[in-house]
Short mmCIF file of C-alpha atoms in Angstrom, two decimals:
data_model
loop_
_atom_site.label_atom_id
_atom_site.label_comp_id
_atom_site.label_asym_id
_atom_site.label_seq_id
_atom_site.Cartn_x
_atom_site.Cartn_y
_atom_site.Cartn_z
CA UNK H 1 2.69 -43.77 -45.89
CA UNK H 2 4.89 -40.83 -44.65
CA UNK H 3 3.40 -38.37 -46.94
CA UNK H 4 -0.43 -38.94 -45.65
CA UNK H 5 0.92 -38.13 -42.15
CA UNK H 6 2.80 -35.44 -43.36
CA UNK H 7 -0.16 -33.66 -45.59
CA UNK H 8 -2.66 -33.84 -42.55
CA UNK H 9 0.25 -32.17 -39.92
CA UNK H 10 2.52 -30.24 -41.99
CA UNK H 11 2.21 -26.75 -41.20
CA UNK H 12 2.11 -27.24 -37.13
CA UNK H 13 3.92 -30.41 -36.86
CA UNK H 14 6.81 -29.85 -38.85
CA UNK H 15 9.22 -30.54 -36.00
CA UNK H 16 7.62 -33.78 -34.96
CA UNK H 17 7.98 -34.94 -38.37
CA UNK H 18 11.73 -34.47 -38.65
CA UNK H 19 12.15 -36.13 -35.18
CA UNK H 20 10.02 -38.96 -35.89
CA UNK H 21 12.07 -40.20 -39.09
CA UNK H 22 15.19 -39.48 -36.78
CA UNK H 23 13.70 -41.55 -33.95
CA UNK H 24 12.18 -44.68 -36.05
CA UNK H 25 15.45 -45.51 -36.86
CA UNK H 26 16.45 -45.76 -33.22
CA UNK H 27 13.53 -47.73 -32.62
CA UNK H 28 14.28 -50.11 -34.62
CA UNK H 29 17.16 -50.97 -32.91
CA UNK H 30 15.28 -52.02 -29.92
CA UNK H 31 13.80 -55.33 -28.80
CA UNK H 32 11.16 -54.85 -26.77
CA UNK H 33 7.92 -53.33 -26.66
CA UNK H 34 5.91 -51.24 -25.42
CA UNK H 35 1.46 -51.36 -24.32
CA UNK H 36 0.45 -48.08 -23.46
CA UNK H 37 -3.30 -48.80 -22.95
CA UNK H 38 -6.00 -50.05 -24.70
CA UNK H 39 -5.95 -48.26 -27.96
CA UNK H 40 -2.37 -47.62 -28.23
CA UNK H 41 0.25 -50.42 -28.76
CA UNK H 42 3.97 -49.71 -29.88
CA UNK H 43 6.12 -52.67 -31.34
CA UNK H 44 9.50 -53.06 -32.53
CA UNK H 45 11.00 -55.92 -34.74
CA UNK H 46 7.86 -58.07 -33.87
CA UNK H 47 5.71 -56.02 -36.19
CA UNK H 48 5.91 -53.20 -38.70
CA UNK H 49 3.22 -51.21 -37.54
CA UNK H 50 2.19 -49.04 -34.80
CA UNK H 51 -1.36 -49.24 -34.27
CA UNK H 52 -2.81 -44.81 -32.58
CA UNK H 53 -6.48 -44.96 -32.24
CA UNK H 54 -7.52 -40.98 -31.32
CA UNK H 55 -11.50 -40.10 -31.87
CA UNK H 56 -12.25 -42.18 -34.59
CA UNK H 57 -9.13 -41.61 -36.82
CA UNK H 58 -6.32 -44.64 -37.63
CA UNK H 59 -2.90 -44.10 -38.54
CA UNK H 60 -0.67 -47.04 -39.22
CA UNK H 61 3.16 -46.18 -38.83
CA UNK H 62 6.40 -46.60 -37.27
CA UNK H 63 5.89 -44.11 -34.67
CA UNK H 64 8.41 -42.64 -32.57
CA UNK H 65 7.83 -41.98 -28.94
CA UNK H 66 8.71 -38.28 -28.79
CA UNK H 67 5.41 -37.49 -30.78
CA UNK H 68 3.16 -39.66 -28.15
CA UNK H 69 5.53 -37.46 -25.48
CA UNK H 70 4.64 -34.32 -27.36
CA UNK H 71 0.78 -35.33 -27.26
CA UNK H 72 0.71 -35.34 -24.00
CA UNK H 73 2.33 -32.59 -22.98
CA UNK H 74 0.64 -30.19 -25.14
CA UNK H 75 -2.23 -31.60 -23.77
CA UNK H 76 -1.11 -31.21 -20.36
CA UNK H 77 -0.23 -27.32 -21.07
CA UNK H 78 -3.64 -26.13 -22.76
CA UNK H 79 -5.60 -27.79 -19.90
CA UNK H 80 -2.85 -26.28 -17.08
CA UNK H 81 -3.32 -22.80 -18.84
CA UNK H 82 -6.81 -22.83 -18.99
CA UNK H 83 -6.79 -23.44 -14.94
CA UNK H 84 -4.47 -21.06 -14.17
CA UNK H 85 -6.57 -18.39 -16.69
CA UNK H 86 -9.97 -18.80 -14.94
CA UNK H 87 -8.39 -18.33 -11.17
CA UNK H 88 -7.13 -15.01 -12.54
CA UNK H 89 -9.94 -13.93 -13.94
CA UNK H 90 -12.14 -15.19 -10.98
CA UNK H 91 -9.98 -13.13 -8.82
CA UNK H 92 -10.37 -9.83 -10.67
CA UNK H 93 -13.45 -8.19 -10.10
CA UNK H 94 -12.90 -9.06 -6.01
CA UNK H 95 -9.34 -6.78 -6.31
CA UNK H 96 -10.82 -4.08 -9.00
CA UNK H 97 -13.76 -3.68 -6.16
CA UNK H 98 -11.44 -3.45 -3.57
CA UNK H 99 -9.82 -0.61 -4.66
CA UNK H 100 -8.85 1.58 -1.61
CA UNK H 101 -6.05 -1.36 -1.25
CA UNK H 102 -7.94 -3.07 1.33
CA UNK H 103 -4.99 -6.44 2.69
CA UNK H 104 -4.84 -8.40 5.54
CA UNK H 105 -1.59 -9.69 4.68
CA UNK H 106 -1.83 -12.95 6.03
CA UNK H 107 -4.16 -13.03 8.52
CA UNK H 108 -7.38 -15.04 7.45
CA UNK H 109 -10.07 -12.82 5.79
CA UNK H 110 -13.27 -14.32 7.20
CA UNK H 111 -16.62 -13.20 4.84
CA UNK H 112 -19.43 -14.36 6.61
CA UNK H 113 -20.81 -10.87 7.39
CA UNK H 114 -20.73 -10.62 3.13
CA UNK H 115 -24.01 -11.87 2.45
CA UNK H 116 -25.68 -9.93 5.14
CA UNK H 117 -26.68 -6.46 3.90
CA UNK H 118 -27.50 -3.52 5.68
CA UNK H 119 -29.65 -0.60 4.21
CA UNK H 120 -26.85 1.60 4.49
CA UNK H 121 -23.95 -0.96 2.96
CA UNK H 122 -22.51 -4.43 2.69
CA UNK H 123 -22.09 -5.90 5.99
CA UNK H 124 -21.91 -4.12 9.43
CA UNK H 125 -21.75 -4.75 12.89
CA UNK H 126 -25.67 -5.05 13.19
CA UNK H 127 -25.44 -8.07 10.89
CA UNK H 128 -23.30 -10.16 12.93
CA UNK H 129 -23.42 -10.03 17.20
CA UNK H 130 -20.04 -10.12 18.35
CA UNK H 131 -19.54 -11.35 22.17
CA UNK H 132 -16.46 -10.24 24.20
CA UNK H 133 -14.45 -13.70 23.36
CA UNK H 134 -15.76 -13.66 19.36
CA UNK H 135 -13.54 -14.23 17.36
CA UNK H 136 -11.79 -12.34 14.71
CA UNK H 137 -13.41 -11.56 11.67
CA UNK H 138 -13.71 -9.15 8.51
CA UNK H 139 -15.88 -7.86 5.70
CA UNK H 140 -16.41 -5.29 3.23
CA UNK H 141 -18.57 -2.13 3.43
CA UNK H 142 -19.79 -0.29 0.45
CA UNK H 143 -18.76 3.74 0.55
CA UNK H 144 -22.05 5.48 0.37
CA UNK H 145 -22.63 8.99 -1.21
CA UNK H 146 -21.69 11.70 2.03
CA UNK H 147 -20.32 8.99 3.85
CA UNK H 148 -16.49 10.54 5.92
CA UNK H 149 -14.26 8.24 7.72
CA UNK H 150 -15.40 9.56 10.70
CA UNK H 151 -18.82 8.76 9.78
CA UNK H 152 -18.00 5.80 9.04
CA UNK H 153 -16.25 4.63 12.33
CA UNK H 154 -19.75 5.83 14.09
CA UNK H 155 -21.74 4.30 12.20
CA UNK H 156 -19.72 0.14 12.09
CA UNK H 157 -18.50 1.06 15.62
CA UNK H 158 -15.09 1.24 15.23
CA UNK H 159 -12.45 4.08 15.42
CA UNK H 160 -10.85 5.79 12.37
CA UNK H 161 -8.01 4.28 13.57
CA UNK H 162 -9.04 0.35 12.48
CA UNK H 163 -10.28 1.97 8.94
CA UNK H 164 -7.42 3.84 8.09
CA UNK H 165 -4.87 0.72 9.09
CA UNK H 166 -6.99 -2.01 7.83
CA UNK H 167 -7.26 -0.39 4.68
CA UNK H 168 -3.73 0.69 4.87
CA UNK H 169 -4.94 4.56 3.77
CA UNK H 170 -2.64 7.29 2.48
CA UNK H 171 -5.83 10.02 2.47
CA UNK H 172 -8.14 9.16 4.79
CA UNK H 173 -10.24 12.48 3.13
CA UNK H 174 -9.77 10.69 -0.65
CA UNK H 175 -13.04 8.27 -0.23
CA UNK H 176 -15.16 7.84 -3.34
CA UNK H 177 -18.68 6.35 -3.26
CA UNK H 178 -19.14 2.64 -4.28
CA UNK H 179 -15.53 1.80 -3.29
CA UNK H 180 -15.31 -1.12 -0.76
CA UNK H 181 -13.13 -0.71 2.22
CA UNK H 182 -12.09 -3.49 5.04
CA UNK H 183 -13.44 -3.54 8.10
CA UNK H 184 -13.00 -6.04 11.30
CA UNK H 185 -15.91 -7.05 13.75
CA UNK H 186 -13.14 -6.01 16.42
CA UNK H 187 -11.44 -2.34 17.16
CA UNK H 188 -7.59 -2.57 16.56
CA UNK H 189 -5.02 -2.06 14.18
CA UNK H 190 -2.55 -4.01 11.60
CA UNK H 191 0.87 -4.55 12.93
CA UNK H 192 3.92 -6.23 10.87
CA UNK H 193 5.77 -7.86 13.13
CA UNK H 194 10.19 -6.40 13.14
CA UNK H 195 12.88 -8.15 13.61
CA UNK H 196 13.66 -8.21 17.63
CA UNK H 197 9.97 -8.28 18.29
CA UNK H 198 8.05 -10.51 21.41
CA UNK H 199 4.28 -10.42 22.53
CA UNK H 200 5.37 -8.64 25.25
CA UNK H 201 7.04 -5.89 23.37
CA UNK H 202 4.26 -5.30 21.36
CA UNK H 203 1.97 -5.68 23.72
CA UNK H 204 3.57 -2.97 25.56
CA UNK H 205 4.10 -0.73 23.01
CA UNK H 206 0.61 -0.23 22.51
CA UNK H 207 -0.87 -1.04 25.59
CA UNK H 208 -2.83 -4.08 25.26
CA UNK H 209 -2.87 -7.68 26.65
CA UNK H 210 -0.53 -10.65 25.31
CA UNK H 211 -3.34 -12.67 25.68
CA UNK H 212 -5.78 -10.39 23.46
CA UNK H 213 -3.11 -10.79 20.75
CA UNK H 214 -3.26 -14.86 21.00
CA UNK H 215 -6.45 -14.98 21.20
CA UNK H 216 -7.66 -12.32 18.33
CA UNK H 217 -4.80 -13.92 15.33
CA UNK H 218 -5.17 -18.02 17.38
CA UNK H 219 -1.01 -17.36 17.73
CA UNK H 220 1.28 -18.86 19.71
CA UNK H 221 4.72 -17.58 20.99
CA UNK H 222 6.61 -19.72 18.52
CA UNK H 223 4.68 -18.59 15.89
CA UNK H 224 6.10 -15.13 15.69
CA UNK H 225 8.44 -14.20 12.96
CA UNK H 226 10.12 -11.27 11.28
CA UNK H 227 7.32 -9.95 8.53
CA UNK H 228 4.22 -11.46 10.11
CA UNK H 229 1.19 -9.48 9.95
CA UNK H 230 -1.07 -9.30 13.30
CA UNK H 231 -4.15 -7.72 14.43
CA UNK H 232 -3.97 -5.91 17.62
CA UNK H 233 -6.72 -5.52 19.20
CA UNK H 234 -7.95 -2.57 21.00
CA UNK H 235 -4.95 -0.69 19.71
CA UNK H 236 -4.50 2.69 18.43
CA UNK H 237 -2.42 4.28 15.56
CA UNK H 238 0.41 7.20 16.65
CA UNK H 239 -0.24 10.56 16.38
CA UNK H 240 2.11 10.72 13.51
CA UNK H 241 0.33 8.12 11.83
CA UNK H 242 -3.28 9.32 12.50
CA UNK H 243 -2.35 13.23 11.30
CA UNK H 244 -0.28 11.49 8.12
CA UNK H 245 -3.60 9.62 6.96
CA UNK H 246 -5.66 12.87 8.24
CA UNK H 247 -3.88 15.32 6.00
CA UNK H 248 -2.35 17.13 9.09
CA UNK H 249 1.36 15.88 9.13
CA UNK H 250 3.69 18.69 8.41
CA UNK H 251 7.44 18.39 8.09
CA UNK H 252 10.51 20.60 9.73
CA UNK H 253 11.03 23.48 7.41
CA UNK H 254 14.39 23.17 8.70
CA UNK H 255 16.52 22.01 11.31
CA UNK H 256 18.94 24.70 13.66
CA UNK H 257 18.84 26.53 17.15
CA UNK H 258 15.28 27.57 18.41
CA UNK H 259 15.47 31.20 19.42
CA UNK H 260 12.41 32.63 19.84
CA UNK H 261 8.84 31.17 20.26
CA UNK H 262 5.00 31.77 19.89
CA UNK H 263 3.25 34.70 21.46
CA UNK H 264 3.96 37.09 23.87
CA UNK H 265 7.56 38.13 24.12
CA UNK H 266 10.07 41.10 24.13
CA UNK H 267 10.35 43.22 20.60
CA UNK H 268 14.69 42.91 20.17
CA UNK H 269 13.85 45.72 18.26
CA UNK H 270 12.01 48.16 20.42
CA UNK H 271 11.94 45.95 23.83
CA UNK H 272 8.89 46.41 24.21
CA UNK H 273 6.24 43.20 24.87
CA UNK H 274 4.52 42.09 21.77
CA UNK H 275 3.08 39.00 19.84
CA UNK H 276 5.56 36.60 17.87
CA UNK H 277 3.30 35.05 15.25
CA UNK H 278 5.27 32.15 14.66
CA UNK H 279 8.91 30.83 15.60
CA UNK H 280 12.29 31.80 14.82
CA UNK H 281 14.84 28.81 13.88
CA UNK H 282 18.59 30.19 13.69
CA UNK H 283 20.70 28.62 11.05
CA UNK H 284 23.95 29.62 8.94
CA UNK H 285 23.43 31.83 6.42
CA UNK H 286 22.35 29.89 3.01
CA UNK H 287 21.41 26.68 4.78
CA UNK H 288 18.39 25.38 2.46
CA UNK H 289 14.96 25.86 3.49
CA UNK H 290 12.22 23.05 2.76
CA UNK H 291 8.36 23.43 2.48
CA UNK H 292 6.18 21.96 5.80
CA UNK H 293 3.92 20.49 3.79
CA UNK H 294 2.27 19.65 -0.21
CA UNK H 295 0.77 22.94 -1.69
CA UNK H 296 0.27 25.88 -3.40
CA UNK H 297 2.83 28.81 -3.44
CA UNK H 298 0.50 31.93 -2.76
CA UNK H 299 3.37 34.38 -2.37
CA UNK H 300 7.15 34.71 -3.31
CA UNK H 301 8.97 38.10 -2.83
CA UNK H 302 9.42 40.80 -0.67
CA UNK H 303 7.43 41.52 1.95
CA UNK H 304 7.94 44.31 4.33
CA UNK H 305 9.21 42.94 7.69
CA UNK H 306 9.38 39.42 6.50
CA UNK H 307 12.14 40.46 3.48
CA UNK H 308 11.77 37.59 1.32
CA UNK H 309 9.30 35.55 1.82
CA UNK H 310 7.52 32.79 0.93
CA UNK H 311 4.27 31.37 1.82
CA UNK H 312 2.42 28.44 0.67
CA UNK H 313 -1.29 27.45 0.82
CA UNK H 314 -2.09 23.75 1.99
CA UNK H 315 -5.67 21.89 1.86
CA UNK H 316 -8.23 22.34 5.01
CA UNK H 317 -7.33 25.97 5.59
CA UNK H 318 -3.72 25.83 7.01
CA UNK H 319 -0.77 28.34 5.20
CA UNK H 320 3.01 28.34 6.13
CA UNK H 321 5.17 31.48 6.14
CA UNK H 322 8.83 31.28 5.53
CA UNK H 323 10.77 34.90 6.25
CA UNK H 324 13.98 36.52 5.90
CA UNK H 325 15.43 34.84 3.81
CA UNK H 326 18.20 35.26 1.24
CA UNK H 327 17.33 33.82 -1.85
CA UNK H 328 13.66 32.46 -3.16
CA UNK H 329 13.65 29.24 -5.25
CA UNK H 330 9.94 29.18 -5.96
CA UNK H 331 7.49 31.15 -7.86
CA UNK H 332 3.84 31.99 -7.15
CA UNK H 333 1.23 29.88 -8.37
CA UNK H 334 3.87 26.71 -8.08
CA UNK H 335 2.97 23.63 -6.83
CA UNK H 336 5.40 22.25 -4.27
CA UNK H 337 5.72 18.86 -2.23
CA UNK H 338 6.29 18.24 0.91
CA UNK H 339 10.18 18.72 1.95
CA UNK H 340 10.69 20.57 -1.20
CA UNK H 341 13.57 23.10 -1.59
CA UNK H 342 12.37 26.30 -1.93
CA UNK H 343 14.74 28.79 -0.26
CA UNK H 344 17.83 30.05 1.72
CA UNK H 345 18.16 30.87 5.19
CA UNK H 346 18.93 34.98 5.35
CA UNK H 347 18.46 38.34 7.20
CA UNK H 348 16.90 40.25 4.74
CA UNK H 349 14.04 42.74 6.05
CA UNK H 350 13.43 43.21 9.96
CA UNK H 351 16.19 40.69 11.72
CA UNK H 352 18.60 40.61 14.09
CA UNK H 353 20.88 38.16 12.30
CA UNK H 354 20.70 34.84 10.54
CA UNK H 355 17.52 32.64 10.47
CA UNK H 356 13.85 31.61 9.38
CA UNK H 357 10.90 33.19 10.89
CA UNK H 358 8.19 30.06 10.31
CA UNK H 359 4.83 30.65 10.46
CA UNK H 360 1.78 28.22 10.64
CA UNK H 361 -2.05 29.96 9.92
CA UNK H 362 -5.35 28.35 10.15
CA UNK H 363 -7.84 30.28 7.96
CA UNK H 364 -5.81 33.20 8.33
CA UNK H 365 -5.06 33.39 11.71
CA UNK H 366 -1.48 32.44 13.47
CA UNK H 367 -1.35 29.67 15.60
CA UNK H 368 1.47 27.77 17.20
CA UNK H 369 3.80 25.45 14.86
CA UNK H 370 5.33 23.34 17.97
CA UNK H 371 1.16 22.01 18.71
CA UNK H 372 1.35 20.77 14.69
CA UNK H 373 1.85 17.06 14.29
CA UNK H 374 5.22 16.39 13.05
CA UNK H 375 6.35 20.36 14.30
CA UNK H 376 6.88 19.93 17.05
CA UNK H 377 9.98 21.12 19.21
CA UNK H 378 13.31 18.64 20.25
CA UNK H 379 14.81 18.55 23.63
CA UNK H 380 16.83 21.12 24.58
CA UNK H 381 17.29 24.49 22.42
CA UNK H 382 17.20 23.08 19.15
CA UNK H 383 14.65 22.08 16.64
#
């Protein structure tokens, strides 16, 4: 009764078929048998037929044991994929909210504070009272319309420091209503743990207790390893780190002999006392020249005492000026990023020799590079 098999399984068990005439033949061979539960009982030279009882239908045949094998593994793999299916989909509408990349890495995300809603968000301090010894723990708050980092940080009680590591930020200024960002019941920041690292390294790096480490990520000393991710407590970000997130990181135009600074000093011209608007950086002739910062070229070309020049427009009012120089690899209107190549070191218009005359301006007006995050000056006479 091959062919009744055959007709009801042809078309997607074509394979089983041509292993099953393959295999009775082996099984005849064999001696003993096999009782694989109640409605399934294999024999061998005891009796012809092999007795499958599956909802209610009856087949009578010398069966092989790679199609019970193949049974249950399909079996096996719809019911595994069906698992594995609904955790992914469970967990997508928790990372599509989350979309400022709030991570915790693997510190223990604790959502009690989730349910509790505040007028003003999801969660917040108010929601939860946290003593001096309470322990670590994190939720989610809802961006509202006009909402700032900074007002943000007021209004949880933390600093912009804790949002913008937490929530690992880029542009602390790029927040968009209805997003959800993390935030701890505790001030601090996220720190991944480098090779070489102790407690009392970090601890002394950023000026906090070993104990206030323990205590806030329930660590011991033996517990610390290359890639961990911790929460430090009362800890701040650097400067460099706070002005990246902020917007108000610039980069070294260029790297050479500092010559001449901001403000009052003696015209090598005339030699008479006047006001350097920005700082003079001597370099070989030709050395490249790199933009400060992300922007908008406003000007490229000559320009009286500056010779060629170009300056570049950057977001919350700030402009950088680069003079004298010999050749101009930008145009106006071009968008540039930050280290960008954009020029030549040179002495064209009003110089004594060699070098860039770099200017920073807020809303127009000059003010001193070396006071810029990420401008300022290195030891000795070089920058």
């Amino acid at each position: 009764m091959l062919y009744d098999y055959k007709h009801i399984f042809d078309k997607k068990w074509k394979k089983v078929n041509r292993d099953l005439e393959r295999t009775i033949k082996k099984i005849k061979s064999k001696k003993a048998g096999y009782n694989f539960g109640k409605n399934i009982y294999f024999s061998t030279k005891k009796y012809s037929n092999i007795f499958f009882n599956l909802s209610g239908f009856f087949f009578s045949r010398k069966f092989s044991l790679n199609l019970l094998f193949s049974f249950i593994f399909l079996t096996f793999f719809i019911v595994a994929t069906f698992v594995l299916s609904s955790i992914v989909f469970s967990n997508s509408d928790r990372k599509n909210k989350n979309s400022c990349g709030s991570y915790i890495g693997r510190l223990k995300i604790n959502q009690e504070l989730k349910d509790n809603e505040l007028n003003y968000g999801v969660g917040g301090p108010e929601s939860y009272e946290v003593g001096k010894k309470d322990r670590l723990k994190f939720y989610f708050y809802e961006i509202q319309k006009g909402d700032s980092i900074y007002s943000i940080s007021k209004k949880l009680g933390v600093t912009m420091d804790t949002i913008i590591s937490l929530n690992r930020m880029i542009d602390a200024h790029n927040i968009s209503e209805g997003k959800e960002i993390l935030v701890p019941t505790l001030e601090g920041i996220i720190y991944t743990v480098k090779a070489g690292d102790t407690l009392e390294k970090i601890a002394s790096n950023y000026r906090i207790s070993v104990e206030d480490i323990k205590d806030a990520n329930e660590l011991e000393e033996e517990e610390l390893y290359e890639g961990r991710i911790l929460f430090l407590p009362n800890a701040r970000l650097s400067e460099t780190e706070r002005q990246k997130a902020l917007g108000y990181l610039f980069f070294k135009p260029l790297r050479g002999l500092y010559t001449s600074g901001f403000g009052i000093r003696k015209d090598p011209f005339t030699g008479e006392r006047g006001y350097h608007t920005g700082i003079d950086i001597a370099k070989n002739y030709g050395a490249p020249v790199y933009a400060a910062k992300e922007g908008i070229v406003t000007f490229a070309g000559w320009n009286g005492g500056y010779g060629k020049c170009v300056v570049i427009k950057h977001q919350f009012g700030f402009e950088t000026l680069y003079g004298h120089l010999s050749t101009i690899n930008v145009s106006t209107g071009q968008k540039v990023k930050a280290g960008q190549f954009i020029g030549r070191v040179g002495d064209s218009g009003r110089s004594t020799g060699p070098h860039l005359h770099f200017e920073v301006r807020k809303f127009g007006t000059p003010i001193n590079p070396l006071r810029i995050a990420g401008l300022g000056k290195s030891r000795g006479k070089w920058y």
